[in-house]
PDB file of C-alpha atoms in Angstrom:
ATOM      1  CA  UNK Z1327      15.005 -16.291   4.343  1.00  0.00           C
ATOM      2  CA  UNK Z1328      11.257 -15.708   4.235  1.00  0.00           C
ATOM      3  CA  UNK Z1329       9.960 -12.980   1.995  1.00  0.00           C
ATOM      4  CA  UNK Z1330       7.575 -10.471   3.521  1.00  0.00           C
ATOM      5  CA  UNK Z1331       4.300  -8.956   2.412  1.00  0.00           C
ATOM      6  CA  UNK Z1332       3.780  -5.271   1.746  1.00  0.00           C
ATOM      7  CA  UNK Z1333       1.728  -4.967   4.915  1.00  0.00           C
ATOM      8  CA  UNK Z1334       3.552  -4.354   8.184  1.00  0.00           C
ATOM      9  CA  UNK Z1335       3.537  -7.171  10.691  1.00  0.00           C
ATOM     10  CA  UNK Z1336       1.245  -6.411  13.618  1.00  0.00           C
ATOM     11  CA  UNK Z1337       2.979  -7.121  16.928  1.00  0.00           C
ATOM     12  CA  UNK Z1338       0.501  -7.101  19.784  1.00  0.00           C
ATOM     13  CA  UNK Z1339       2.278  -6.148  23.008  1.00  0.00           C
ATOM     14  CA  UNK Z1340       0.604  -7.548  26.131  1.00  0.00           C
ATOM     15  CA  UNK Z1341       1.584  -6.901  29.726  1.00  0.00           C
ATOM     16  CA  UNK Z1342       1.884 -10.528  30.787  1.00  0.00           C
ATOM     17  CA  UNK Z1343       0.896 -12.181  34.062  1.00  0.00           C
ATOM     18  CA  UNK Z1344       1.690 -15.122  36.303  1.00  0.00           C
ATOM     19  CA  UNK Z1345      -1.998 -16.016  35.943  1.00  0.00           C
ATOM     20  CA  UNK Z1346      -2.284 -18.442  33.002  1.00  0.00           C
ATOM     21  CA  UNK Z1347      -5.744 -17.091  32.168  1.00  0.00           C
ATOM     22  CA  UNK Z1348      -4.133 -13.841  31.057  1.00  0.00           C
ATOM     23  CA  UNK Z1349      -2.009 -15.281  28.256  1.00  0.00           C
ATOM     24  CA  UNK Z1350      -4.801 -17.619  27.180  1.00  0.00           C
ATOM     25  CA  UNK Z1351      -7.174 -14.663  26.787  1.00  0.00           C
ATOM     26  CA  UNK Z1352      -4.592 -12.602  24.896  1.00  0.00           C
ATOM     27  CA  UNK Z1353      -4.034 -15.466  22.459  1.00  0.00           C
ATOM     28  CA  UNK Z1354      -7.798 -15.878  21.984  1.00  0.00           C
ATOM     29  CA  UNK Z1355      -8.085 -12.180  21.126  1.00  0.00           C
ATOM     30  CA  UNK Z1356      -5.225 -12.430  18.648  1.00  0.00           C
ATOM     31  CA  UNK Z1357      -6.934 -15.386  16.982  1.00  0.00           C
ATOM     32  CA  UNK Z1358     -10.024 -13.210  16.580  1.00  0.00           C
ATOM     33  CA  UNK Z1359      -7.905 -10.475  14.956  1.00  0.00           C
ATOM     34  CA  UNK Z1360      -6.371 -12.982  12.534  1.00  0.00           C
ATOM     35  CA  UNK Z1361      -9.810 -14.259  11.598  1.00  0.00           C
ATOM     36  CA  UNK Z1362     -11.015 -10.735  10.832  1.00  0.00           C
ATOM     37  CA  UNK Z1363      -7.938  -9.833   8.748  1.00  0.00           C
ATOM     38  CA  UNK Z1364      -6.351 -13.013   7.324  1.00  0.00           C
ATOM     39  CA  UNK Z1365      -3.993 -10.991   5.133  1.00  0.00           C
ATOM     40  CA  UNK Z1366      -2.194  -9.446   8.098  1.00  0.00           C
ATOM     41  CA  UNK Z1367       0.482 -11.339   9.987  1.00  0.00           C
ATOM     42  CA  UNK Z1368      -0.106 -10.953  13.729  1.00  0.00           C
ATOM     43  CA  UNK Z1369       2.436 -11.860  16.400  1.00  0.00           C
ATOM     44  CA  UNK Z1370       2.210 -11.553  20.188  1.00  0.00           C
ATOM     45  CA  UNK Z1371       4.916 -10.473  22.617  1.00  0.00           C
ATOM     46  CA  UNK Z1372       4.772 -10.004  26.393  1.00  0.00           C
ATOM     47  CA  UNK Z1373       6.482  -7.365  28.525  1.00  0.00           C
ATOM     48  CA  UNK Z1374       6.826  -9.668  31.524  1.00  0.00           C
ATOM     49  CA  UNK Z1375       6.073 -13.127  32.954  1.00  0.00           C
ATOM     50  CA  UNK Z1376       5.140 -14.838  29.662  1.00  0.00           C
ATOM     51  CA  UNK Z1377       6.923 -15.851  26.480  1.00  0.00           C
ATOM     52  CA  UNK Z1378       7.693 -14.907  23.845  1.00  0.00           C
ATOM     53  CA  UNK Z1379       9.060 -11.581  25.009  1.00  0.00           C
ATOM     54  CA  UNK Z1380       8.567  -8.489  22.882  1.00  0.00           C
ATOM     55  CA  UNK Z1381      12.302  -8.316  22.268  1.00  0.00           C
ATOM     56  CA  UNK Z1382      12.399 -11.952  21.220  1.00  0.00           C
ATOM     57  CA  UNK Z1383       9.561 -11.487  18.733  1.00  0.00           C
ATOM     58  CA  UNK Z1384      11.200  -8.423  17.193  1.00  0.00           C
ATOM     59  CA  UNK Z1385      14.570 -10.149  16.884  1.00  0.00           C
ATOM     60  CA  UNK Z1386      12.942 -13.154  15.192  1.00  0.00           C
ATOM     61  CA  UNK Z1387      11.128 -10.918  12.719  1.00  0.00           C
ATOM     62  CA  UNK Z1388      14.321  -9.058  11.873  1.00  0.00           C
ATOM     63  CA  UNK Z1389      16.142 -12.368  11.333  1.00  0.00           C
ATOM     64  CA  UNK Z1390      13.425 -13.391   8.853  1.00  0.00           C
ATOM     65  CA  UNK Z1391      13.928 -10.237   6.842  1.00  0.00           C
ATOM     66  CA  UNK Z1392      10.833  -8.382   7.995  1.00  0.00           C
ATOM     67  CA  UNK Z1393      11.259  -4.620   7.671  1.00  0.00           C
ATOM     68  CA  UNK Z1394       7.986  -2.988   8.753  1.00  0.00           C
ATOM     69  CA  UNK Z1395       6.247  -3.512  12.076  1.00  0.00           C
ATOM     70  CA  UNK Z1396       3.304  -1.905  13.822  1.00  0.00           C
ATOM     71  CA  UNK Z1397       3.675  -2.365  17.577  1.00  0.00           C
ATOM     72  CA  UNK Z1398       0.285  -2.215  19.246  1.00  0.00           C
ATOM     73  CA  UNK Z1399       0.032  -1.845  23.041  1.00  0.00           C
ATOM     74  CA  UNK Z1400      -2.717  -4.110  24.339  1.00  0.00           C
ATOM     75  CA  UNK Z1401      -3.770  -1.434  26.800  1.00  0.00           C
ATOM     76  CA  UNK Z1402      -6.984   0.475  27.384  1.00  0.00           C
ATOM     77  CA  UNK Z1403      -5.439   3.770  28.534  1.00  0.00           C
ATOM     78  CA  UNK Z1404      -2.252   5.734  27.943  1.00  0.00           C
ATOM     79  CA  UNK Z1405      -0.523   5.200  31.259  1.00  0.00           C
ATOM     80  CA  UNK Z1406       3.047   4.293  32.254  1.00  0.00           C
ATOM     81  CA  UNK Z1407       3.370   1.173  30.115  1.00  0.00           C
ATOM     82  CA  UNK Z1408       2.320   2.976  26.938  1.00  0.00           C
ATOM     83  CA  UNK Z1409       4.327   6.106  27.673  1.00  0.00           C
ATOM     84  CA  UNK Z1410       7.542   4.591  29.041  1.00  0.00           C
ATOM     85  CA  UNK Z1411       7.865   0.791  29.153  1.00  0.00           C
ATOM     86  CA  UNK Z1412       6.866   0.000  25.589  1.00  0.00           C
ATOM     87  CA  UNK Z1413       8.834   2.833  23.916  1.00  0.00           C
ATOM     88  CA  UNK Z1414      11.895   1.700  25.887  1.00  0.00           C
ATOM     89  CA  UNK Z1415      11.533  -1.886  24.648  1.00  0.00           C
ATOM     90  CA  UNK Z1416      11.018  -0.726  21.068  1.00  0.00           C
ATOM     91  CA  UNK Z1417      14.178   1.403  21.200  1.00  0.00           C
ATOM     92  CA  UNK Z1418      16.130  -1.811  21.828  1.00  0.00           C
ATOM     93  CA  UNK Z1419      14.712  -3.504  18.715  1.00  0.00           C
ATOM     94  CA  UNK Z1420      17.005  -4.486  15.819  1.00  0.00           C
ATOM     95  CA  UNK Z1421      17.890  -1.421  13.784  1.00  0.00           C
ATOM     96  CA  UNK Z1422      16.751  -2.963  10.487  1.00  0.00           C
ATOM     97  CA  UNK Z1423      13.129  -2.838  11.675  1.00  0.00           C
ATOM     98  CA  UNK Z1424      10.946   0.182  10.944  1.00  0.00           C
ATOM     99  CA  UNK Z1425       8.568   0.244  13.908  1.00  0.00           C
ATOM    100  CA  UNK Z1426       5.522   2.417  14.364  1.00  0.00           C
ATOM    101  CA  UNK Z1427       3.825   2.358  17.759  1.00  0.00           C
ATOM    102  CA  UNK Z1428       0.041   2.347  17.475  1.00  0.00           C
ATOM    103  CA  UNK Z1429      -2.254   4.082  19.905  1.00  0.00           C
ATOM    104  CA  UNK Z1430      -3.746   2.237  22.870  1.00  0.00           C
ATOM    105  CA  UNK Z1431      -7.204   0.757  22.413  1.00  0.00           C
ATOM    106  CA  UNK Z1432      -9.259   3.189  24.439  1.00  0.00           C
ATOM    107  CA  UNK Z1433     -11.327   5.154  24.398  1.00  0.00           C
ATOM    108  CA  UNK Z1434     -13.486   3.831  21.578  1.00  0.00           C
ATOM    109  CA  UNK Z1435     -17.240   3.495  20.989  1.00  0.00           C
ATOM    110  CA  UNK Z1436     -16.571  -0.116  20.049  1.00  0.00           C
ATOM    111  CA  UNK Z1437     -15.300  -0.799  23.559  1.00  0.00           C
ATOM    112  CA  UNK Z1438     -18.565   0.506  25.018  1.00  0.00           C
ATOM    113  CA  UNK Z1439     -20.376  -1.879  22.692  1.00  0.00           C
ATOM    114  CA  UNK Z1440     -18.150  -4.696  23.969  1.00  0.00           C
ATOM    115  CA  UNK Z1441     -18.903  -3.742  27.579  1.00  0.00           C
ATOM    116  CA  UNK Z1442     -22.625  -3.911  26.862  1.00  0.00           C
ATOM    117  CA  UNK Z1443     -22.158  -7.244  25.096  1.00  0.00           C
ATOM    118  CA  UNK Z1444     -20.598  -8.645  28.261  1.00  0.00           C
ATOM    119  CA  UNK Z1445     -23.386  -7.228  30.450  1.00  0.00           C
ATOM    120  CA  UNK Z1446     -26.068  -8.776  28.247  1.00  0.00           C
ATOM    121  CA  UNK Z1447     -24.201 -12.085  28.248  1.00  0.00           C
ATOM    122  CA  UNK Z1448     -24.271 -11.888  32.069  1.00  0.00           C
ATOM    123  CA  UNK Z1449     -28.051 -11.661  32.115  1.00  0.00           C
ATOM    124  CA  UNK Z1450     -29.120  -8.067  31.483  1.00  0.00           C
ATOM    125  CA  UNK Z1451     -31.163  -6.957  28.477  1.00  0.00           C
ATOM    126  CA  UNK Z1452     -31.513  -3.585  26.742  1.00  0.00           C
ATOM    127  CA  UNK Z1453     -34.855  -3.180  28.523  1.00  0.00           C
ATOM    128  CA  UNK Z1454     -32.979  -3.160  31.866  1.00  0.00           C
ATOM    129  CA  UNK Z1455     -30.811  -0.146  31.054  1.00  0.00           C
ATOM    130  CA  UNK Z1456     -32.964   2.614  32.528  1.00  0.00           C
ATOM    131  CA  UNK Z1457     -33.263   0.842  35.891  1.00  0.00           C
ATOM    132  CA  UNK Z1458     -29.683  -0.447  36.149  1.00  0.00           C
ATOM    133  CA  UNK Z1459     -26.679   1.358  37.566  1.00  0.00           C
ATOM    134  CA  UNK Z1460     -23.326   0.272  36.181  1.00  0.00           C
ATOM    135  CA  UNK Z1461     -19.899   0.321  37.793  1.00  0.00           C
ATOM    136  CA  UNK Z1462     -17.209   0.826  35.150  1.00  0.00           C
ATOM    137  CA  UNK Z1463     -14.454  -1.016  36.985  1.00  0.00           C
ATOM    138  CA  UNK Z1464     -10.921  -0.499  35.707  1.00  0.00           C
ATOM    139  CA  UNK Z1465      -7.563  -1.743  36.959  1.00  0.00           C
ATOM    140  CA  UNK Z1466      -6.524   1.734  38.081  1.00  0.00           C
ATOM    141  CA  UNK Z1467      -3.433   3.837  37.501  1.00  0.00           C
ATOM    142  CA  UNK Z1468      -1.255   6.472  39.109  1.00  0.00           C
ATOM    143  CA  UNK Z1469      -1.420   8.436  35.846  1.00  0.00           C
ATOM    144  CA  UNK Z1470      -3.963  11.296  36.137  1.00  0.00           C
ATOM    145  CA  UNK Z1471      -4.596  11.199  32.381  1.00  0.00           C
ATOM    146  CA  UNK Z1472      -5.646   7.550  32.540  1.00  0.00           C
ATOM    147  CA  UNK Z1473      -7.951   8.174  35.521  1.00  0.00           C
ATOM    148  CA  UNK Z1474      -9.553  11.136  33.761  1.00  0.00           C
ATOM    149  CA  UNK Z1475     -10.198   9.036  30.663  1.00  0.00           C
ATOM    150  CA  UNK Z1476     -12.034   6.385  32.700  1.00  0.00           C
ATOM    151  CA  UNK Z1477     -14.175   9.057  34.362  1.00  0.00           C
ATOM    152  CA  UNK Z1478     -15.035  10.563  30.980  1.00  0.00           C
ATOM    153  CA  UNK Z1479     -15.974   7.159  29.549  1.00  0.00           C
ATOM    154  CA  UNK Z1480     -18.340   6.657  32.499  1.00  0.00           C
ATOM    155  CA  UNK Z1481     -19.961  10.044  31.854  1.00  0.00           C
ATOM    156  CA  UNK Z1482     -20.409   9.292  28.159  1.00  0.00           C
ATOM    157  CA  UNK Z1483     -21.780   5.809  28.809  1.00  0.00           C
ATOM    158  CA  UNK Z1484     -24.389   7.201  31.206  1.00  0.00           C
ATOM    159  CA  UNK Z1485     -25.910   9.159  28.301  1.00  0.00           C
ATOM    160  CA  UNK Z1486     -26.719   5.933  26.420  1.00  0.00           C
ATOM    161  CA  UNK Z1487     -29.618   5.159  28.744  1.00  0.00           C
ATOM    162  CA  UNK Z1488     -28.284   3.554  31.921  1.00  0.00           C
ATOM    163  CA  UNK Z1489     -29.747   4.656  35.265  1.00  0.00           C
ATOM    164  CA  UNK Z1490     -26.270   5.788  36.313  1.00  0.00           C
ATOM    165  CA  UNK Z1491     -22.638   4.880  35.622  1.00  0.00           C
ATOM    166  CA  UNK Z1492     -19.827   5.276  38.118  1.00  0.00           C
ATOM    167  CA  UNK Z1493     -16.095   4.653  37.586  1.00  0.00           C
ATOM    168  CA  UNK Z1494     -14.170   2.490  40.027  1.00  0.00           C
ATOM    169  CA  UNK Z1495     -10.577   1.334  40.328  1.00  0.00           C
ATOM    170  CA  UNK Z1496      -8.966  -1.852  41.601  1.00  0.00           C
ATOM    171  CA  UNK Z1497      -5.726  -0.079  42.540  1.00  0.00           C
ATOM    172  CA  UNK Z1498      -3.976   3.303  42.782  1.00  0.00           C
ATOM    173  CA  UNK Z1499      -7.177   5.400  42.736  1.00  0.00           C
ATOM    174  CA  UNK Z1500     -10.582   5.618  44.343  1.00  0.00           C
ATOM    175  CA  UNK Z1501     -13.393   4.675  44.577  1.00  0.00           C
ATOM    176  CA  UNK Z1502     -13.123   0.905  44.821  1.00  0.00           C
ATOM    177  CA  UNK Z1503     -15.687  -1.296  43.110  1.00  0.00           C
ATOM    178  CA  UNK Z1504     -17.582  -2.113  46.305  1.00  0.00           C
ATOM    179  CA  UNK Z1505     -17.927   1.574  47.187  1.00  0.00           C
ATOM    180  CA  UNK Z1506     -19.286   2.411  43.727  1.00  0.00           C
ATOM    181  CA  UNK Z1507     -21.786  -0.464  44.036  1.00  0.00           C
ATOM    182  CA  UNK Z1508     -23.041   0.962  47.336  1.00  0.00           C
ATOM    183  CA  UNK Z1509     -23.268   4.450  45.872  1.00  0.00           C
ATOM    184  CA  UNK Z1510     -25.487   3.211  43.055  1.00  0.00           C
ATOM    185  CA  UNK Z1511     -27.685   1.384  45.560  1.00  0.00           C
ATOM    186  CA  UNK Z1512     -28.033   4.618  47.518  1.00  0.00           C
ATOM    187  CA  UNK Z1513     -29.037   6.441  44.332  1.00  0.00           C
ATOM    188  CA  UNK Z1514     -32.014   4.118  44.049  1.00  0.00           C
ATOM    189  CA  UNK Z1515     -31.032   2.050  41.009  1.00  0.00           C
ATOM    190  CA  UNK Z1516     -33.210  -1.067  40.918  1.00  0.00           C
ATOM    191  CA  UNK Z1517     -30.197  -3.246  40.136  1.00  0.00           C
ATOM    192  CA  UNK Z1518     -26.443  -2.754  40.033  1.00  0.00           C
ATOM    193  CA  UNK Z1519     -24.083  -4.304  37.506  1.00  0.00           C
ATOM    194  CA  UNK Z1520     -20.290  -4.314  37.435  1.00  0.00           C
ATOM    195  CA  UNK Z1521     -18.621  -4.096  34.033  1.00  0.00           C
ATOM    196  CA  UNK Z1522     -14.871  -4.806  34.240  1.00  0.00           C
ATOM    197  CA  UNK Z1523     -13.039  -2.467  31.870  1.00  0.00           C
ATOM    198  CA  UNK Z1524     -10.118  -4.869  31.615  1.00  0.00           C
ATOM    199  CA  UNK Z1525      -8.896  -7.066  28.796  1.00  0.00           C
ATOM    200  CA  UNK Z1526      -7.920 -10.296  30.530  1.00  0.00           C
ATOM    201  CA  UNK Z1527      -8.244 -12.096  33.870  1.00  0.00           C
ATOM    202  CA  UNK Z1528      -5.627 -11.687  36.548  1.00  0.00           C
ATOM    203  CA  UNK Z1529      -4.926 -10.290  40.003  1.00  0.00           C
ATOM    204  CA  UNK Z1530      -6.686  -6.933  39.623  1.00  0.00           C
ATOM    205  CA  UNK Z1531      -9.705  -8.301  37.733  1.00  0.00           C
ATOM    206  CA  UNK Z1532     -10.108 -10.822  40.570  1.00  0.00           C
ATOM    207  CA  UNK Z1533     -10.109  -7.881  42.996  1.00  0.00           C
ATOM    208  CA  UNK Z1534     -12.853  -6.261  40.908  1.00  0.00           C
ATOM    209  CA  UNK Z1535     -14.862  -9.484  41.104  1.00  0.00           C
ATOM    210  CA  UNK Z1536     -14.547  -9.566  44.893  1.00  0.00           C
ATOM    211  CA  UNK Z1537     -15.690  -5.953  45.035  1.00  0.00           C
ATOM    212  CA  UNK Z1538     -18.774  -6.891  43.024  1.00  0.00           C
ATOM    213  CA  UNK Z1539     -20.028  -9.274  45.719  1.00  0.00           C
ATOM    214  CA  UNK Z1540     -23.013  -7.026  46.537  1.00  0.00           C
ATOM    215  CA  UNK Z1541     -23.878  -6.313  42.886  1.00  0.00           C
ATOM    216  CA  UNK Z1542     -26.667  -8.093  41.029  1.00  0.00           C
ATOM    217  CA  UNK Z1543     -24.640  -8.720  37.877  1.00  0.00           C
ATOM    218  CA  UNK Z1544     -20.925  -9.160  37.212  1.00  0.00           C
ATOM    219  CA  UNK Z1545     -19.882  -9.136  33.567  1.00  0.00           C
ATOM    220  CA  UNK Z1546     -16.880 -10.970  32.188  1.00  0.00           C
ATOM    221  CA  UNK Z1547     -13.687  -9.226  31.101  1.00  0.00           C
ATOM    222  CA  UNK Z1548     -13.605  -7.816  27.566  1.00  0.00           C
ATOM    223  CA  UNK Z1549     -11.288 -10.566  26.328  1.00  0.00           C
ATOM    224  CA  UNK Z1550     -11.723 -11.701  22.719  1.00  0.00           C
ATOM    225  CA  UNK Z1551     -14.947  -9.779  22.089  1.00  0.00           C
ATOM    226  CA  UNK Z1552     -15.225  -9.099  18.344  1.00  0.00           C
ATOM    227  CA  UNK Z1553     -15.475  -5.367  19.009  1.00  0.00           C
ATOM    228  CA  UNK Z1554     -12.113  -5.430  20.768  1.00  0.00           C
ATOM    229  CA  UNK Z1555     -10.546  -7.209  17.797  1.00  0.00           C
ATOM    230  CA  UNK Z1556     -11.978  -4.539  15.498  1.00  0.00           C
ATOM    231  CA  UNK Z1557     -10.416  -1.791  17.632  1.00  0.00           C
ATOM    232  CA  UNK Z1558      -7.032  -3.508  17.317  1.00  0.00           C
ATOM    233  CA  UNK Z1559      -7.348  -3.423  13.543  1.00  0.00           C
ATOM    234  CA  UNK Z1560      -8.464   0.214  13.580  1.00  0.00           C
ATOM    235  CA  UNK Z1561      -5.349   1.137  15.547  1.00  0.00           C
ATOM    236  CA  UNK Z1562      -3.195  -0.946  13.198  1.00  0.00           C
ATOM    237  CA  UNK Z1563      -4.638   0.760  10.118  1.00  0.00           C
ATOM    238  CA  UNK Z1564      -4.153   4.208  11.646  1.00  0.00           C
ATOM    239  CA  UNK Z1565      -0.504   3.505  12.446  1.00  0.00           C
ATOM    240  CA  UNK Z1566       0.635   1.690   9.317  1.00  0.00           C
ATOM    241  CA  UNK Z1567       0.621   4.681   6.968  1.00  0.00           C
ATOM    242  CA  UNK Z1568       0.826   8.418   7.668  1.00  0.00           C
ATOM    243  CA  UNK Z1569      -2.137   8.980   5.390  1.00  0.00           C
ATOM    244  CA  UNK Z1570      -4.373   6.640   7.342  1.00  0.00           C
ATOM    245  CA  UNK Z1571      -3.115   8.072  10.615  1.00  0.00           C
ATOM    246  CA  UNK Z1572      -4.006  11.578   9.483  1.00  0.00           C
ATOM    247  CA  UNK Z1573      -7.539  10.410   8.726  1.00  0.00           C
ATOM    248  CA  UNK Z1574      -7.819   8.685  12.108  1.00  0.00           C
ATOM    249  CA  UNK Z1575      -8.939   5.482  10.405  1.00  0.00           C
TER     250      UNK Z1575
END
């Protein structure tokens, strides 16, 4: 039986997708996390479509003799998966495991930095900010809390110097990406960029891309941006001890 370190194992919980790009991007992000914190063991489990499953990962860890786990939802907002699906899966974990569920990734200033990184990689520069309107395009949710968080992020991001920022949603809420693009055109922004506020490619990100057809710039998904990896480790640190959690570290 393998001995374990004093640090809890970080189990990254991803949604999963039939689109192979999704799992590939999740694994690339996890590799970035491991590179930033080599002393932390990081495992990945999927809620659906991909393997290993979350339950399978937790059972394997328990069989090895692992005791402490931080389960981190690879989600940008606290919607149904974070509030219901993931807690339900964790309740079915082997009883020998002590599991703490970390907070979702967003909101975080680091994620705004990652969004800007992707926009600059797509061709913009900091000098373009004042003349560029940005669509903050998220997957969407039926959870009012999640929708309100996206709208607040857009308001905050506008204050960093962009011409305007508008939220948009690929499902479950309005406006759609294409409508937000047209609104920014009507406002008089010299150019319009779409920044997908999503972690990995898939069905809804593809819908965002189609909605960006009339935009000047379409950024890539957040994926394995180093800022995203740093947020994962911040959430891990905050969850692994009550003291760190109280400090919000």
